[in-house]
Coordinates of C-alpha atoms in Angstrom, one line a residue:
Chain Z
M1 CA 101.9 160.1 128.3
D2 CA 99.7 161.6 125.4
I3 CA 96.7 162.4 127.3
G4 CA 95.4 163.6 123.4
Q5 CA 94.2 167.1 122.2
P6 CA 92.1 169.2 125.4
K7 CA 88.5 169.2 124.8
R8 CA 86.7 171.0 127.8
I9 CA 87.8 173.0 130.5
I10 CA 85.9 172.4 134.4
E11 CA 86.1 175.0 136.8
I12 CA 85.7 172.7 140.5
E13 CA 85.3 174.1 144.0
P14 CA 84.4 171.2 146.3
V15 CA 81.9 171.8 148.8
T16 CA 84.9 169.6 150.7
L17 CA 88.1 169.2 150.0
P18 CA 89.2 165.2 149.8
V19 CA 92.3 165.2 151.7
P20 CA 93.1 164.6 155.1
G21 CA 92.2 167.4 157.5
E22 CA 91.9 170.5 155.2
V23 CA 88.9 172.6 154.7
V24 CA 87.5 174.2 152.2
P25 CA 88.2 177.8 153.6
D26 CA 85.3 179.4 152.7
A27 CA 82.8 177.2 154.0
D28 CA 79.8 177.3 156.9
P29 CA 80.7 176.6 160.2
A30 CA 78.9 173.5 160.5
P31 CA 76.4 174.0 163.7
H32 CA 77.0 172.5 167.3
P33 CA 75.2 169.3 167.8
D34 CA 75.1 170.3 171.4
R35 CA 74.0 173.7 170.8
E36 CA 70.9 175.2 171.7
P37 CA 69.4 177.8 169.3
T38 CA 70.2 181.3 169.9
P39 CA 67.6 183.6 170.9
A40 CA 66.0 185.9 168.2
R41 CA 66.7 189.4 170.2
P42 CA 63.6 191.6 172.5
E43 CA 64.0 194.1 168.8
Q44 CA 64.7 191.3 166.6
R45 CA 61.2 189.9 167.1
V46 CA 57.9 190.1 165.1
P47 CA 55.0 190.9 166.7
Chain Y
M1 CA 78.0 170.4 136.2
K2 CA 76.7 173.1 134.8
P3 CA 77.7 174.8 131.8
H4 CA 79.2 178.0 131.7
G5 CA 81.4 179.6 128.7
T6 CA 83.5 179.2 126.1
T7 CA 87.4 180.3 126.5
L8 CA 89.3 182.1 124.5
D9 CA 90.4 178.8 123.0
G10 CA 87.0 178.1 121.8
L11 CA 87.4 175.2 124.6
P12 CA 83.9 175.9 126.4
T13 CA 83.8 175.0 130.1
D14 CA 82.0 174.3 132.9
V15 CA 80.7 174.6 136.4
A16 CA 81.1 171.3 139.3
S17 CA 81.2 170.9 142.9
E18 CA 82.5 167.2 142.9
P19 CA 86.3 166.2 142.3
I20 CA 87.0 164.3 139.9
I21 CA 88.7 161.0 140.5
A22 CA 90.7 159.7 137.7
W23 CA 93.7 157.4 137.3
R24 CA 97.5 157.7 137.5
V25 CA 100.8 156.5 138.4
W26 CA 103.6 158.2 140.6
A27 CA 107.4 156.8 141.5
L28 CA 108.2 155.8 144.3
T29 CA 111.6 156.8 147.2
G30 CA 111.8 156.4 151.0
R31 CA 115.0 155.0 153.2
R32 CA 116.3 151.6 152.3
D33 CA 114.0 150.4 155.6
G34 CA 110.8 151.5 153.8
S35 CA 110.5 154.6 156.0
D36 CA 110.3 158.5 154.6
L37 CA 107.7 157.4 151.6
L38 CA 107.8 159.6 149.4
L39 CA 105.3 159.8 145.9
R40 CA 106.8 161.3 144.1
P41 CA 105.8 162.2 140.3
V42 CA 107.5 160.3 137.1
A43 CA 109.2 162.9 136.0
R44 CA 112.4 162.5 137.4
R45 CA 112.3 167.0 138.5
A46 CA 109.8 167.4 139.7
R47 CA 108.2 167.7 142.7
T48 CA 107.5 165.0 145.6
W49 CA 103.7 164.2 147.1
Q50 CA 103.6 166.1 150.4
P51 CA 101.7 163.5 152.6
R52 CA 98.2 165.6 154.0
Q53 CA 99.2 168.9 151.5
V54 CA 96.6 169.9 148.6
V55 CA 98.9 169.4 145.3
E56 CA 99.4 172.1 143.3
A57 CA 100.5 172.2 139.9
S58 CA 102.7 174.9 138.7
C59 CA 104.3 175.5 134.8
R60 CA 107.9 174.6 134.3
S61 CA 108.0 176.5 131.2
S62 CA 106.5 179.5 132.3
R63 CA 106.0 181.6 134.9
W64 CA 104.2 183.6 133.0
H65 CA 100.7 181.2 133.3
E66 CA 99.1 179.7 135.8
A67 CA 99.4 176.0 135.9
P68 CA 97.0 174.0 133.5
E69 CA 96.8 176.1 130.7
P70 CA 95.3 175.0 127.2
L71 CA 97.7 175.6 125.2
C72 CA 101.4 174.0 127.8
T73 CA 101.1 170.6 129.6
C74 CA 101.5 171.7 132.9
G75 CA 99.1 170.5 135.2
L76 CA 98.5 168.3 137.0
H77 CA 97.9 164.1 135.1
G78 CA 94.8 162.2 135.6
T79 CA 93.6 159.8 133.0
H80 CA 90.4 158.0 132.1
G81 CA 92.1 154.5 132.2
I82 CA 95.0 152.4 133.0
E83 CA 95.7 151.2 129.8
V84 CA 97.1 154.6 128.6
L85 CA 99.5 154.9 131.7
R86 CA 101.4 151.1 131.0
K87 CA 103.1 153.8 128.5
T88 CA 105.2 155.5 132.2
K89 CA 108.4 155.5 132.5
G90 CA 109.0 153.6 136.6
P91 CA 105.4 153.5 138.1
A92 CA 105.3 152.6 141.7
V93 CA 102.4 153.3 143.1
L94 CA 98.8 153.2 140.9
G95 CA 96.3 154.7 142.0
R96 CA 93.2 157.3 142.2
V97 CA 93.7 161.2 142.3
A98 CA 91.3 163.6 142.6
L99 CA 91.3 166.5 140.5
W100 CA 89.5 170.0 141.8
G101 CA 89.8 173.6 140.9
R102 CA 90.3 174.3 136.9
V103 CA 90.6 170.9 135.6
I104 CA 91.4 170.9 131.7
E105 CA 89.9 167.6 130.4
H106 CA 91.7 166.2 127.5
Q107 CA 90.1 163.1 124.9
H108 CA 92.5 160.1 127.5
G109 CA 92.3 162.1 130.7
F110 CA 93.3 165.4 132.6
R111 CA 95.4 168.2 134.2
A112 CA 94.5 169.9 137.4
Q113 CA 94.9 172.9 139.5
F114 CA 95.3 170.4 143.1
A115 CA 95.4 167.5 143.6
Y116 CA 95.2 164.6 145.8
P117 CA 95.8 160.8 145.8
Q118 CA 92.7 158.9 147.1
R119 CA 93.5 155.0 147.4
L120 CA 97.4 153.6 146.2
R121 CA 98.3 150.5 145.1
L122 CA 101.6 149.1 144.7
I123 CA 102.9 147.3 141.3
C124 CA 105.4 145.5 139.7
Q125 CA 106.9 148.1 136.8
F126 CA 107.9 144.7 134.6
C127 CA 104.8 143.5 134.7
F128 CA 102.3 146.9 134.3
W129 CA 104.3 146.7 130.6
T130 CA 103.7 143.2 130.2
T131 CA 100.2 142.0 130.9
G132 CA 98.5 145.6 133.7
A133 CA 97.6 146.2 137.0
R134 CA 96.0 142.5 137.6
R135 CA 98.2 141.2 137.9
E136 CA 99.0 140.2 142.7
A137 CA 100.6 142.2 143.9
P138 CA 104.4 142.7 144.4
R139 CA 105.8 141.0 147.6
H140 CA 108.7 143.0 147.4
V141 CA 110.3 146.6 147.4
G142 CA 113.9 146.8 146.6
W143 CA 116.2 150.4 147.8
F144 CA 118.1 152.2 144.7
P145 CA 120.9 154.5 145.4
R146 CA 119.3 158.3 145.9
G147 CA 115.9 156.7 147.2
E148 CA 114.3 154.4 144.4
M149 CA 112.0 152.0 146.0
M150 CA 111.0 149.1 143.6
P151 CA 107.6 147.1 144.0
I152 CA 109.3 144.0 142.5
C153 CA 107.4 140.8 141.7
D154 CA 109.2 137.0 142.8
E155 CA 109.6 136.3 138.9
H156 CA 111.5 140.1 137.7
L157 CA 113.5 140.4 140.7
A158 CA 115.5 136.8 140.0
V159 CA 114.7 137.9 136.2
A160 CA 116.7 141.3 137.7
R161 CA 119.1 139.3 139.8
R162 CA 120.7 136.9 136.2
H163 CA 121.4 140.5 135.9
D164 CA 123.0 141.9 138.2
V165 CA 120.7 144.4 138.8
F166 CA 119.5 143.6 142.2
P167 CA 118.5 146.3 144.5
R168 CA 120.9 147.1 147.1
S169 CA 118.8 146.1 149.7
L170 CA 114.7 145.1 150.0
V171 CA 112.1 145.6 152.8
T172 CA 108.6 143.9 152.5
A173 CA 105.9 145.4 150.1
D174 CA 102.9 144.7 152.3
E175 CA 104.9 146.5 155.3
V176 CA 105.7 149.8 152.7
A177 CA 101.9 150.0 151.0
Q178 CA 100.3 150.0 154.3
R179 CA 103.0 152.5 155.6
L180 CA 102.3 154.5 152.3
R181 CA 99.0 155.0 153.0
D182 CA 98.8 155.8 156.5
I183 CA 100.6 158.3 155.1
Y184 CA 98.8 159.7 153.5
A185 CA 96.3 158.6 155.2
V186 CA 94.0 156.9 151.9
D187 CA 92.8 153.9 151.4
A188 CA 94.4 150.3 149.5
L189 CA 93.5 150.2 145.6
A190 CA 91.7 147.0 145.2
I191 CA 91.6 146.0 141.6

């Protein structure tokens, strides 16, 4: 099969992999939908 | 897509976050009852595509470069259109394939580092060669020694019979197509 001459290179890092059940290893975990946001600790609060 | 620069080969490079969806054909192997189906590149010595696993390219010509390499022919191939695939030897499955990682775009297709099928359809290779992909889906899948599965329409099955090239067993194409989609967890390709 002849696909002709190369034209360009594309570096593709998909946000989600197009493979059933696979996840991108470096992706941030999604927040749990039922979980309350964690309150900031007292020393982190802005006065 | 963001322009990124140029390589040592003078090819421009871009960066993207969505896989490219291209056309591709595969050969098909399995047992004579239509179980243990696996997609296989039409190049006979190439490795099978394992279900639910990312397929990663490697180069059989050189261990010294990663696939795909601009000056080689290695990588997982996909095409812009169907027509260029009609010259392929022994296609059994036509489909859409997702390509990502390092992808080299050519005039008529792509060579990629990673791939996985997205939509699949069985094709009668004789109909595909003569009239393209828009014919009716084949009704049978013939099984040949060494596990080669050949989807075939009624008309070409009759021709094969007349020439004594008859499969060792036949299974229903609809059943094989459904099983193949379940194994790879993909959708049917509608044309």
